[in-house]
Amino acid sequence: MIINTGGRTDTVQYYTEWLLNRFSEEYVLSRNPLFPRKVTRYELTPDKVDCVVFCSKNYRPILPRLHEITDRFHTYFHYTITAYGKNIEPGVPSIDESIETLIALSEQVGKQRVAWRYDPVLLTEKYTVERHLETFDYMAKTLAPYIDRCIFSFVEMYKKVEVNMPELIPLTDQDMETLAQGLGATAEKHGIFIQTCGTDDKFTQYGIHSSGCMTLDILGKANDITFRKLKHKGMRQGCHCIESRDIGAYDTCMNGCKYCYANRTPRKAFDNYKRHDPMSPLLLGDLKPDDTV
């Protein structure tokens, strides 16, 4: 079983104590987002969990105690650092702060376990194609010695994204070609393996690989182990990532990113946080009498 700690929310940044408590007590409860009265219990023990995958925009809160998990489990870390400022990512540290934290994470867990995510790539009047390429180069030359790979993707135009980001400028095919060519060239210059998030191979001519970002091959090589080959459906259409069990909850991430698909509104996350108890086996609230575990 692959445990995903950060697909629905930035658990590492905002729910660090809860996450560490769950691994200490060796189990967690996760409420089904579609059927809220259905709750799943996952045993968080090395004999049940093959790998713990993290995804965050700020690992600083967990670094002093991260060894409590990495000492016992195979792990892999996605660290998202983009070109955007507080106007788009209000709760995310600055680029330079994030780079410092990624380096500290890499030095602690090993570069083979750290993927830098530069996504989603989107355009506004402020964040132009040229600005993306300049910022990516600035980050890449520093991060290259500390990462396993770079993963990028273009923004998906969900309805809620269009509503929350009226300033968004739709990407044209030419924009994507120019960006892919520039990102690929920069990655090659700095010796970075770069891939898309998904299996779209139309940018391979620019040195960009097409792959899932959470495959058994990636997780296995990072931890120097070999997983059994398993047939699986992927996480969504066009995705070859191994299926995982997410222990987070939607509408709980307080980063406030305008492009976020996991929050209905930024305000909802702050309201839900009031229901968080670090000692509860659930991220939000507690078990109710009519819940089915």
PDB file of C-alpha atoms in Angstrom:
ATOM      1  CA  MET A   1       0.000   0.000   0.000  1.00  0.00           C
ATOM      2  CA  ILE A   2       1.230   3.487  -0.918  1.00  0.00           C
ATOM      3  CA  ILE A   3       0.197   6.200   1.551  1.00  0.00           C
ATOM      4  CA  ASN A   4      -0.187   9.691   0.090  1.00  0.00           C
ATOM      5  CA  THR A   5      -0.058  12.425   2.726  1.00  0.00           C
ATOM      6  CA  GLY A   6      -0.442  15.467   0.485  1.00  0.00           C
ATOM      7  CA  GLY A   7      -2.804  14.934  -2.431  1.00  0.00           C
ATOM      8  CA  ARG A   8      -5.821  16.638  -0.832  1.00  0.00           C
ATOM      9  CA  THR A   9      -4.116  19.157   1.423  1.00  0.00           C
ATOM     10  CA  ASP A  10      -0.712  20.406   2.556  1.00  0.00           C
ATOM     11  CA  THR A  11      -0.608  18.104   5.566  1.00  0.00           C
ATOM     12  CA  VAL A  12       3.098  18.683   6.183  1.00  0.00           C
ATOM     13  CA  GLN A  13       2.753  22.460   6.545  1.00  0.00           C
ATOM     14  CA  TYR A  14      -0.501  22.783   8.485  1.00  0.00           C
ATOM     15  CA  TYR A  15      -1.112  19.438  10.191  1.00  0.00           C
ATOM     16  CA  THR A  16       2.392  18.344  11.176  1.00  0.00           C
ATOM     17  CA  GLU A  17       1.583  17.343  14.750  1.00  0.00           C
ATOM     18  CA  TRP A  18      -1.443  15.329  13.625  1.00  0.00           C
ATOM     19  CA  LEU A  19       0.572  13.523  10.946  1.00  0.00           C
ATOM     20  CA  LEU A  20       3.337  12.569  13.359  1.00  0.00           C
ATOM     21  CA  ASN A  21       0.754  11.423  15.917  1.00  0.00           C
ATOM     22  CA  ARG A  22      -0.865   9.151  13.346  1.00  0.00           C
ATOM     23  CA  PHE A  23       2.424   7.428  12.520  1.00  0.00           C
ATOM     24  CA  SER A  24       3.252   7.188  16.214  1.00  0.00           C
ATOM     25  CA  GLU A  25      -0.096   5.518  16.969  1.00  0.00           C
ATOM     26  CA  GLU A  26       0.260   3.447  13.775  1.00  0.00           C
ATOM     27  CA  TYR A  27      -3.161   4.034  12.263  1.00  0.00           C
ATOM     28  CA  VAL A  28      -5.220   6.772  10.629  1.00  0.00           C
ATOM     29  CA  LEU A  29      -8.864   7.255   9.655  1.00  0.00           C
ATOM     30  CA  SER A  30      -9.836   8.824   6.337  1.00  0.00           C
ATOM     31  CA  ARG A  31     -13.332  10.012   5.494  1.00  0.00           C
ATOM     32  CA  ASN A  32     -14.606   9.255   1.979  1.00  0.00           C
ATOM     33  CA  PRO A  33     -15.051  12.647   0.240  1.00  0.00           C
ATOM     34  CA  LEU A  34     -18.001  11.360  -1.813  1.00  0.00           C
ATOM     35  CA  PHE A  35     -19.709   9.358   0.944  1.00  0.00           C
ATOM     36  CA  PRO A  36     -18.856  11.216   4.166  1.00  0.00           C
ATOM     37  CA  ARG A  37     -20.325   8.609   6.497  1.00  0.00           C
ATOM     38  CA  LYS A  38     -17.892   5.999   5.162  1.00  0.00           C
ATOM     39  CA  VAL A  39     -14.551   6.012   6.948  1.00  0.00           C
ATOM     40  CA  THR A  40     -11.514   3.880   6.097  1.00  0.00           C
ATOM     41  CA  ARG A  41      -8.917   2.811   8.637  1.00  0.00           C
ATOM     42  CA  TYR A  42      -5.342   2.401   7.394  1.00  0.00           C
ATOM     43  CA  GLU A  43      -2.678   0.670   9.450  1.00  0.00           C
ATOM     44  CA  LEU A  44       0.479   2.770   9.383  1.00  0.00           C
ATOM     45  CA  THR A  45       3.040   0.059   9.999  1.00  0.00           C
ATOM     46  CA  PRO A  46       6.054  -0.949   7.888  1.00  0.00           C
ATOM     47  CA  ASP A  47       4.534  -4.344   7.118  1.00  0.00           C
ATOM     48  CA  LYS A  48       1.403  -2.698   5.661  1.00  0.00           C
ATOM     49  CA  VAL A  49       2.848   0.466   4.062  1.00  0.00           C
ATOM     50  CA  ASP A  50       5.285   0.024   1.168  1.00  0.00           C
ATOM     51  CA  CYS A  51       6.047   3.717   0.786  1.00  0.00           C
ATOM     52  CA  VAL A  52       4.925   7.066   2.217  1.00  0.00           C
ATOM     53  CA  VAL A  53       4.680   9.832  -0.387  1.00  0.00           C
ATOM     54  CA  PHE A  54       4.693  13.476   0.631  1.00  0.00           C
ATOM     55  CA  CYS A  55       3.710  16.580  -1.341  1.00  0.00           C
ATOM     56  CA  SER A  56       4.086  20.035   0.175  1.00  0.00           C
ATOM     57  CA  LYS A  57       5.033  23.648  -0.446  1.00  0.00           C
ATOM     58  CA  ASN A  58       6.772  24.003   2.901  1.00  0.00           C
ATOM     59  CA  TYR A  59       8.578  21.177   4.709  1.00  0.00           C
ATOM     60  CA  ARG A  60      10.076  23.472   7.345  1.00  0.00           C
ATOM     61  CA  PRO A  61       7.569  22.589  10.121  1.00  0.00           C
ATOM     62  CA  ILE A  62       8.258  18.838   9.953  1.00  0.00           C
ATOM     63  CA  LEU A  63      12.023  18.759   9.343  1.00  0.00           C
ATOM     64  CA  PRO A  64      13.087  18.454  13.014  1.00  0.00           C
ATOM     65  CA  ARG A  65      10.946  15.327  13.500  1.00  0.00           C
ATOM     66  CA  LEU A  66      10.752  13.912   9.982  1.00  0.00           C
ATOM     67  CA  HIS A  67      13.143  11.130  10.994  1.00  0.00           C
ATOM     68  CA  GLU A  68      10.305   9.630  13.056  1.00  0.00           C
ATOM     69  CA  ILE A  69       8.798   8.562   9.727  1.00  0.00           C
ATOM     70  CA  THR A  70      11.860   8.166   7.512  1.00  0.00           C
ATOM     71  CA  ASP A  71      13.595   5.927  10.056  1.00  0.00           C
ATOM     72  CA  ARG A  72      10.796   3.370   9.690  1.00  0.00           C
ATOM     73  CA  PHE A  73       9.354   3.716   6.183  1.00  0.00           C
ATOM     74  CA  HIS A  74      10.364   4.006   2.553  1.00  0.00           C
ATOM     75  CA  THR A  75       9.591   7.570   1.489  1.00  0.00           C
ATOM     76  CA  TYR A  76       9.470   9.978  -1.440  1.00  0.00           C
ATOM     77  CA  PHE A  77       9.007  13.746  -1.383  1.00  0.00           C
ATOM     78  CA  HIS A  78       7.413  16.130  -3.878  1.00  0.00           C
ATOM     79  CA  TYR A  79       8.324  19.751  -3.192  1.00  0.00           C
ATOM     80  CA  THR A  80       6.374  22.373  -5.150  1.00  0.00           C
ATOM     81  CA  ILE A  81       8.219  25.625  -5.811  1.00  0.00           C
ATOM     82  CA  THR A  82       6.805  27.874  -8.516  1.00  0.00           C
ATOM     83  CA  ALA A  83       7.410  31.360  -9.886  1.00  0.00           C
ATOM     84  CA  TYR A  84       4.398  32.859  -8.130  1.00  0.00           C
ATOM     85  CA  GLY A  85       4.221  35.333  -5.276  1.00  0.00           C
ATOM     86  CA  LYS A  86       1.721  36.051  -2.502  1.00  0.00           C
ATOM     87  CA  ASN A  87      -0.795  37.408  -5.011  1.00  0.00           C
ATOM     88  CA  ILE A  88      -1.355  33.830  -6.240  1.00  0.00           C
ATOM     89  CA  GLU A  89       0.034  31.681  -3.389  1.00  0.00           C
ATOM     90  CA  PRO A  90      -0.708  33.675  -0.194  1.00  0.00           C
ATOM     91  CA  GLY A  91       0.373  31.021   2.318  1.00  0.00           C
ATOM     92  CA  VAL A  92       3.527  29.843   0.552  1.00  0.00           C
ATOM     93  CA  PRO A  93       7.047  30.993   1.562  1.00  0.00           C
ATOM     94  CA  SER A  94       9.151  33.019  -0.863  1.00  0.00           C
ATOM     95  CA  ILE A  95      11.170  31.329  -3.593  1.00  0.00           C
ATOM     96  CA  ASP A  96      14.459  31.780  -1.732  1.00  0.00           C
ATOM     97  CA  GLU A  97      13.000  30.482   1.561  1.00  0.00           C
ATOM     98  CA  SER A  98      11.574  27.485  -0.277  1.00  0.00           C
ATOM     99  CA  ILE A  99      14.894  26.741  -1.959  1.00  0.00           C
ATOM    100  CA  GLU A 100      16.647  26.785   1.431  1.00  0.00           C
ATOM    101  CA  THR A 101      14.094  24.371   2.865  1.00  0.00           C
ATOM    102  CA  LEU A 102      14.324  22.010  -0.118  1.00  0.00           C
ATOM    103  CA  ILE A 103      18.094  21.882   0.276  1.00  0.00           C
ATOM    104  CA  ALA A 104      17.692  21.096   3.994  1.00  0.00           C
ATOM    105  CA  LEU A 105      15.168  18.356   3.167  1.00  0.00           C
ATOM    106  CA  SER A 106      17.430  16.866   0.504  1.00  0.00           C
ATOM    107  CA  GLU A 107      20.421  16.828   2.821  1.00  0.00           C
ATOM    108  CA  GLN A 108      18.324  14.984   5.388  1.00  0.00           C
ATOM    109  CA  VAL A 109      16.599  12.358   3.218  1.00  0.00           C
ATOM    110  CA  GLY A 110      18.874  12.149   0.150  1.00  0.00           C
ATOM    111  CA  LYS A 111      18.450  13.798  -3.261  1.00  0.00           C
ATOM    112  CA  GLN A 112      17.201  10.541  -4.788  1.00  0.00           C
ATOM    113  CA  ARG A 113      13.984  10.932  -2.764  1.00  0.00           C
ATOM    114  CA  VAL A 114      13.198  14.567  -3.685  1.00  0.00           C
ATOM    115  CA  ALA A 115      11.289  15.726  -6.756  1.00  0.00           C
ATOM    116  CA  TRP A 116      10.934  19.424  -7.482  1.00  0.00           C
ATOM    117  CA  ARG A 117       7.493  20.224  -8.848  1.00  0.00           C
ATOM    118  CA  TYR A 118       7.223  23.342 -10.997  1.00  0.00           C
ATOM    119  CA  ASP A 119       3.499  23.255 -11.493  1.00  0.00           C
ATOM    120  CA  PRO A 120       1.013  24.302 -12.512  1.00  0.00           C
ATOM    121  CA  VAL A 121       2.442  26.547 -15.201  1.00  0.00           C
ATOM    122  CA  LEU A 122      -0.055  29.332 -15.900  1.00  0.00           C
ATOM    123  CA  LEU A 123      -0.012  32.770 -17.474  1.00  0.00           C
ATOM    124  CA  THR A 124      -1.183  36.183 -16.277  1.00  0.00           C
ATOM    125  CA  GLU A 125      -0.079  39.679 -17.239  1.00  0.00           C
ATOM    126  CA  LYS A 126       2.566  39.445 -14.481  1.00  0.00           C
ATOM    127  CA  TYR A 127       3.620  35.831 -14.970  1.00  0.00           C
ATOM    128  CA  THR A 128       4.526  35.759 -18.639  1.00  0.00           C
ATOM    129  CA  VAL A 129       6.324  33.084 -20.655  1.00  0.00           C
ATOM    130  CA  GLU A 130       9.534  35.070 -20.313  1.00  0.00           C
ATOM    131  CA  ARG A 131       9.201  35.395 -16.549  1.00  0.00           C
ATOM    132  CA  HIS A 132       8.625  31.657 -16.179  1.00  0.00           C
ATOM    133  CA  LEU A 133      11.751  30.840 -18.151  1.00  0.00           C
ATOM    134  CA  GLU A 134      13.884  33.348 -16.216  1.00  0.00           C
ATOM    135  CA  THR A 135      12.608  32.174 -12.816  1.00  0.00           C
ATOM    136  CA  PHE A 136      12.931  28.501 -13.711  1.00  0.00           C
ATOM    137  CA  ASP A 137      16.561  29.020 -14.705  1.00  0.00           C
ATOM    138  CA  TYR A 138      17.259  30.876 -11.438  1.00  0.00           C
ATOM    139  CA  MET A 139      15.838  28.010  -9.394  1.00  0.00           C
ATOM    140  CA  ALA A 140      17.222  25.173 -11.501  1.00  0.00           C
ATOM    141  CA  LYS A 141      20.867  26.189 -11.220  1.00  0.00           C
ATOM    142  CA  THR A 142      20.616  26.103  -7.400  1.00  0.00           C
ATOM    143  CA  LEU A 143      18.382  23.065  -6.992  1.00  0.00           C
ATOM    144  CA  ALA A 144      20.084  20.742  -9.506  1.00  0.00           C
ATOM    145  CA  PRO A 145      22.462  19.075  -6.991  1.00  0.00           C
ATOM    146  CA  TYR A 146      19.628  18.394  -4.544  1.00  0.00           C
ATOM    147  CA  ILE A 147      16.826  16.785  -6.568  1.00  0.00           C
ATOM    148  CA  ASP A 148      15.999  13.515  -8.263  1.00  0.00           C
ATOM    149  CA  ARG A 149      13.977  15.168 -11.036  1.00  0.00           C
ATOM    150  CA  CYS A 150      11.777  18.113 -11.980  1.00  0.00           C
ATOM    151  CA  ILE A 151       8.096  17.595 -12.754  1.00  0.00           C
ATOM    152  CA  PHE A 152       5.971  20.226 -14.456  1.00  0.00           C
ATOM    153  CA  SER A 153       2.484  20.504 -15.871  1.00  0.00           C
ATOM    154  CA  PHE A 154       0.311  23.148 -17.450  1.00  0.00           C
ATOM    155  CA  VAL A 155      -2.695  24.461 -15.537  1.00  0.00           C
ATOM    156  CA  GLU A 156      -5.966  22.621 -16.076  1.00  0.00           C
ATOM    157  CA  MET A 157      -8.894  24.953 -16.643  1.00  0.00           C
ATOM    158  CA  TYR A 158     -11.324  23.658 -14.046  1.00  0.00           C
ATOM    159  CA  LYS A 159     -14.402  25.832 -13.592  1.00  0.00           C
ATOM    160  CA  LYS A 160     -13.403  26.790 -10.045  1.00  0.00           C
ATOM    161  CA  VAL A 161      -9.971  27.880 -11.317  1.00  0.00           C
ATOM    162  CA  GLU A 162     -11.586  30.174 -13.877  1.00  0.00           C
ATOM    163  CA  VAL A 163     -13.788  31.658 -11.144  1.00  0.00           C
ATOM    164  CA  ASN A 164     -10.980  32.107  -8.590  1.00  0.00           C
ATOM    165  CA  MET A 165      -8.488  33.445 -11.169  1.00  0.00           C
ATOM    166  CA  PRO A 166     -10.231  35.819 -13.568  1.00  0.00           C
ATOM    167  CA  GLU A 167      -6.776  37.224 -14.432  1.00  0.00           C
ATOM    168  CA  LEU A 168      -5.742  33.879 -15.938  1.00  0.00           C
ATOM    169  CA  ILE A 169      -4.664  34.060 -19.586  1.00  0.00           C
ATOM    170  CA  PRO A 170      -5.410  30.808 -21.464  1.00  0.00           C
ATOM    171  CA  LEU A 171      -2.300  29.032 -22.706  1.00  0.00           C
ATOM    172  CA  THR A 172      -2.066  28.716 -26.472  1.00  0.00           C
ATOM    173  CA  ASP A 173      -0.369  25.794 -28.202  1.00  0.00           C
ATOM    174  CA  GLN A 174       2.475  28.145 -29.084  1.00  0.00           C
ATOM    175  CA  ASP A 175       2.835  29.211 -25.435  1.00  0.00           C
ATOM    176  CA  MET A 176       3.134  25.592 -24.365  1.00  0.00           C
ATOM    177  CA  GLU A 177       5.653  24.811 -27.098  1.00  0.00           C
ATOM    178  CA  THR A 178       7.802  27.813 -26.160  1.00  0.00           C
ATOM    179  CA  LEU A 179       7.652  26.983 -22.464  1.00  0.00           C
ATOM    180  CA  ALA A 180       8.403  23.304 -22.989  1.00  0.00           C
ATOM    181  CA  GLN A 181      11.347  24.101 -25.235  1.00  0.00           C
ATOM    182  CA  GLY A 182      12.746  26.604 -22.726  1.00  0.00           C
ATOM    183  CA  LEU A 183      12.220  24.406 -19.668  1.00  0.00           C
ATOM    184  CA  GLY A 184      13.771  21.449 -21.447  1.00  0.00           C
ATOM    185  CA  ALA A 185      16.826  23.434 -22.515  1.00  0.00           C
ATOM    186  CA  THR A 186      17.335  24.820 -19.016  1.00  0.00           C
ATOM    187  CA  ALA A 187      16.996  21.395 -17.431  1.00  0.00           C
ATOM    188  CA  GLU A 188      19.569  19.966 -19.840  1.00  0.00           C
ATOM    189  CA  LYS A 189      21.948  22.841 -19.109  1.00  0.00           C
ATOM    190  CA  HIS A 190      21.825  22.116 -15.384  1.00  0.00           C
ATOM    191  CA  GLY A 191      21.763  18.329 -15.664  1.00  0.00           C
ATOM    192  CA  ILE A 192      18.201  17.904 -14.406  1.00  0.00           C
ATOM    193  CA  PHE A 193      15.924  15.036 -15.451  1.00  0.00           C
ATOM    194  CA  ILE A 194      12.673  16.772 -16.406  1.00  0.00           C
ATOM    195  CA  GLN A 195       9.287  15.213 -17.061  1.00  0.00           C
ATOM    196  CA  THR A 196       5.661  16.109 -17.462  1.00  0.00           C
ATOM    197  CA  CYS A 197       3.051  15.142 -14.890  1.00  0.00           C
ATOM    198  CA  GLY A 198       1.340  12.490 -16.993  1.00  0.00           C
ATOM    199  CA  THR A 199       2.122  10.516 -20.108  1.00  0.00           C
ATOM    200  CA  ASP A 200       1.801  13.182 -22.789  1.00  0.00           C
ATOM    201  CA  ASP A 201       4.858  12.618 -24.976  1.00  0.00           C
ATOM    202  CA  LYS A 202       4.450  15.542 -27.380  1.00  0.00           C
ATOM    203  CA  PHE A 203       7.376  17.460 -25.821  1.00  0.00           C
ATOM    204  CA  THR A 204       9.980  14.689 -26.030  1.00  0.00           C
ATOM    205  CA  GLN A 205      11.830  16.589 -28.768  1.00  0.00           C
ATOM    206  CA  TYR A 206      12.792  19.105 -26.066  1.00  0.00           C
ATOM    207  CA  GLY A 207      14.295  16.460 -23.781  1.00  0.00           C
ATOM    208  CA  ILE A 208      11.163  16.229 -21.657  1.00  0.00           C
ATOM    209  CA  HIS A 209      10.221  12.738 -20.515  1.00  0.00           C
ATOM    210  CA  SER A 210       6.655  11.505 -20.202  1.00  0.00           C
ATOM    211  CA  SER A 211       5.867   9.484 -17.116  1.00  0.00           C
ATOM    212  CA  GLY A 212       3.705   9.252 -14.085  1.00  0.00           C
ATOM    213  CA  CYS A 213       5.188  11.193 -11.183  1.00  0.00           C
ATOM    214  CA  MET A 214       4.508   8.468  -8.608  1.00  0.00           C
ATOM    215  CA  THR A 215       5.366   5.204 -10.316  1.00  0.00           C
ATOM    216  CA  LEU A 216       6.712   2.026  -8.747  1.00  0.00           C
ATOM    217  CA  ASP A 217       9.903   2.513 -10.737  1.00  0.00           C
ATOM    218  CA  ILE A 218      10.483   6.013  -9.308  1.00  0.00           C
ATOM    219  CA  LEU A 219       9.633   5.010  -5.735  1.00  0.00           C
ATOM    220  CA  GLY A 220      11.668   1.813  -5.993  1.00  0.00           C
ATOM    221  CA  LYS A 221      14.841   3.430  -7.327  1.00  0.00           C
ATOM    222  CA  ALA A 222      14.606   6.191  -4.710  1.00  0.00           C
ATOM    223  CA  ASN A 223      14.593   3.620  -1.927  1.00  0.00           C
ATOM    224  CA  ASP A 224      16.858   1.037  -3.568  1.00  0.00           C
ATOM    225  CA  ILE A 225      14.136  -1.610  -3.607  1.00  0.00           C
ATOM    226  CA  THR A 226      12.150  -3.438  -6.273  1.00  0.00           C
ATOM    227  CA  PHE A 227       8.369  -3.509  -6.183  1.00  0.00           C
ATOM    228  CA  ARG A 228       6.301  -6.265  -7.708  1.00  0.00           C
ATOM    229  CA  LYS A 229       4.822  -5.197 -11.025  1.00  0.00           C
ATOM    230  CA  LEU A 230       1.131  -4.535 -10.445  1.00  0.00           C
ATOM    231  CA  LYS A 231      -1.640  -3.813 -12.898  1.00  0.00           C
ATOM    232  CA  HIS A 232      -3.392  -0.609 -11.956  1.00  0.00           C
ATOM    233  CA  LYS A 233      -5.651   2.000 -13.510  1.00  0.00           C
ATOM    234  CA  GLY A 234      -3.667   5.101 -12.615  1.00  0.00           C
ATOM    235  CA  MET A 235      -4.942   8.019 -10.585  1.00  0.00           C
ATOM    236  CA  ARG A 236      -6.854   9.645 -13.440  1.00  0.00           C
ATOM    237  CA  GLN A 237      -7.120   9.535 -17.236  1.00  0.00           C
ATOM    238  CA  GLY A 238      -3.696   9.761 -18.860  1.00  0.00           C
ATOM    239  CA  CYS A 239      -1.915   9.147 -15.555  1.00  0.00           C
ATOM    240  CA  HIS A 240       0.298   6.130 -14.919  1.00  0.00           C
ATOM    241  CA  CYS A 241       0.942   6.812 -11.224  1.00  0.00           C
ATOM    242  CA  ILE A 242       0.483   3.892  -8.890  1.00  0.00           C
ATOM    243  CA  GLU A 243      -2.769   4.013  -6.948  1.00  0.00           C
ATOM    244  CA  SER A 244      -2.342   5.354  -3.441  1.00  0.00           C
ATOM    245  CA  ARG A 245      -4.379   5.935  -0.301  1.00  0.00           C
ATOM    246  CA  ASP A 246      -4.744   9.613   0.572  1.00  0.00           C
ATOM    247  CA  ILE A 247      -5.165  10.312   4.285  1.00  0.00           C
ATOM    248  CA  GLY A 248      -5.908  14.026   3.944  1.00  0.00           C
ATOM    249  CA  ALA A 249      -9.168  15.884   3.359  1.00  0.00           C
ATOM    250  CA  TYR A 250     -10.358  18.407   0.795  1.00  0.00           C
ATOM    251  CA  ASP A 251     -11.125  22.004   1.799  1.00  0.00           C
ATOM    252  CA  THR A 252      -8.419  22.029   4.478  1.00  0.00           C
ATOM    253  CA  CYS A 253      -5.335  23.582   2.818  1.00  0.00           C
ATOM    254  CA  MET A 254      -4.692  27.135   3.994  1.00  0.00           C
ATOM    255  CA  ASN A 255      -2.072  27.989   1.372  1.00  0.00           C
ATOM    256  CA  GLY A 256      -4.870  29.798  -0.463  1.00  0.00           C
ATOM    257  CA  CYS A 257      -3.443  29.146  -3.938  1.00  0.00           C
ATOM    258  CA  LYS A 258      -5.812  30.661  -6.483  1.00  0.00           C
ATOM    259  CA  TYR A 259      -5.403  27.760  -8.896  1.00  0.00           C
ATOM    260  CA  CYS A 260      -6.180  25.106  -6.262  1.00  0.00           C
ATOM    261  CA  TYR A 261      -8.593  22.323  -7.237  1.00  0.00           C
ATOM    262  CA  ALA A 262      -8.804  20.811  -3.736  1.00  0.00           C
ATOM    263  CA  ASN A 263     -10.551  23.759  -2.036  1.00  0.00           C
ATOM    264  CA  ARG A 264     -13.945  25.078  -3.023  1.00  0.00           C
ATOM    265  CA  THR A 265     -12.926  28.471  -1.634  1.00  0.00           C
ATOM    266  CA  PRO A 266      -9.918  29.592   0.422  1.00  0.00           C
ATOM    267  CA  ARG A 267     -12.255  30.653   3.252  1.00  0.00           C
ATOM    268  CA  LYS A 268     -13.646  27.135   3.554  1.00  0.00           C
ATOM    269  CA  ALA A 269     -10.240  25.772   4.548  1.00  0.00           C
ATOM    270  CA  PHE A 270      -9.871  28.263   7.416  1.00  0.00           C
ATOM    271  CA  ASP A 271     -13.374  27.465   8.631  1.00  0.00           C
ATOM    272  CA  ASN A 272     -12.659  23.732   8.557  1.00  0.00           C
ATOM    273  CA  TYR A 273      -9.389  24.167  10.436  1.00  0.00           C
ATOM    274  CA  LYS A 274     -11.423  25.053  13.525  1.00  0.00           C
ATOM    275  CA  ARG A 275     -12.605  21.421  13.549  1.00  0.00           C
ATOM    276  CA  HIS A 276      -9.066  20.032  13.550  1.00  0.00           C
ATOM    277  CA  ASP A 277      -7.827  18.154  16.606  1.00  0.00           C
ATOM    278  CA  PRO A 278      -4.180  16.979  16.413  1.00  0.00           C
ATOM    279  CA  MET A 279      -5.069  14.019  18.641  1.00  0.00           C
ATOM    280  CA  SER A 280      -7.985  12.780  16.522  1.00  0.00           C
ATOM    281  CA  PRO A 281      -7.438   9.857  14.125  1.00  0.00           C
ATOM    282  CA  LEU A 282      -9.345  11.925  11.520  1.00  0.00           C
ATOM    283  CA  LEU A 283      -7.891  15.101  10.025  1.00  0.00           C
ATOM    284  CA  LEU A 284     -11.185  16.887  10.706  1.00  0.00           C
ATOM    285  CA  GLY A 285     -13.441  16.213  13.659  1.00  0.00           C
ATOM    286  CA  ASP A 286     -14.063  12.828  15.242  1.00  0.00           C
ATOM    287  CA  LEU A 287     -15.986   9.668  14.478  1.00  0.00           C
ATOM    288  CA  LYS A 288     -19.756  10.023  14.644  1.00  0.00           C
ATOM    289  CA  PRO A 289     -22.236   7.354  15.861  1.00  0.00           C
ATOM    290  CA  ASP A 290     -23.587   6.814  12.337  1.00  0.00           C
ATOM    291  CA  ASP A 291     -20.167   6.498  10.683  1.00  0.00           C
ATOM    292  CA  THR A 292     -19.189   3.174   9.147  1.00  0.00           C
ATOM    293  CA  VAL A 293     -15.527   2.259   9.487  1.00  0.00           C
TER     294      VAL A 293
END
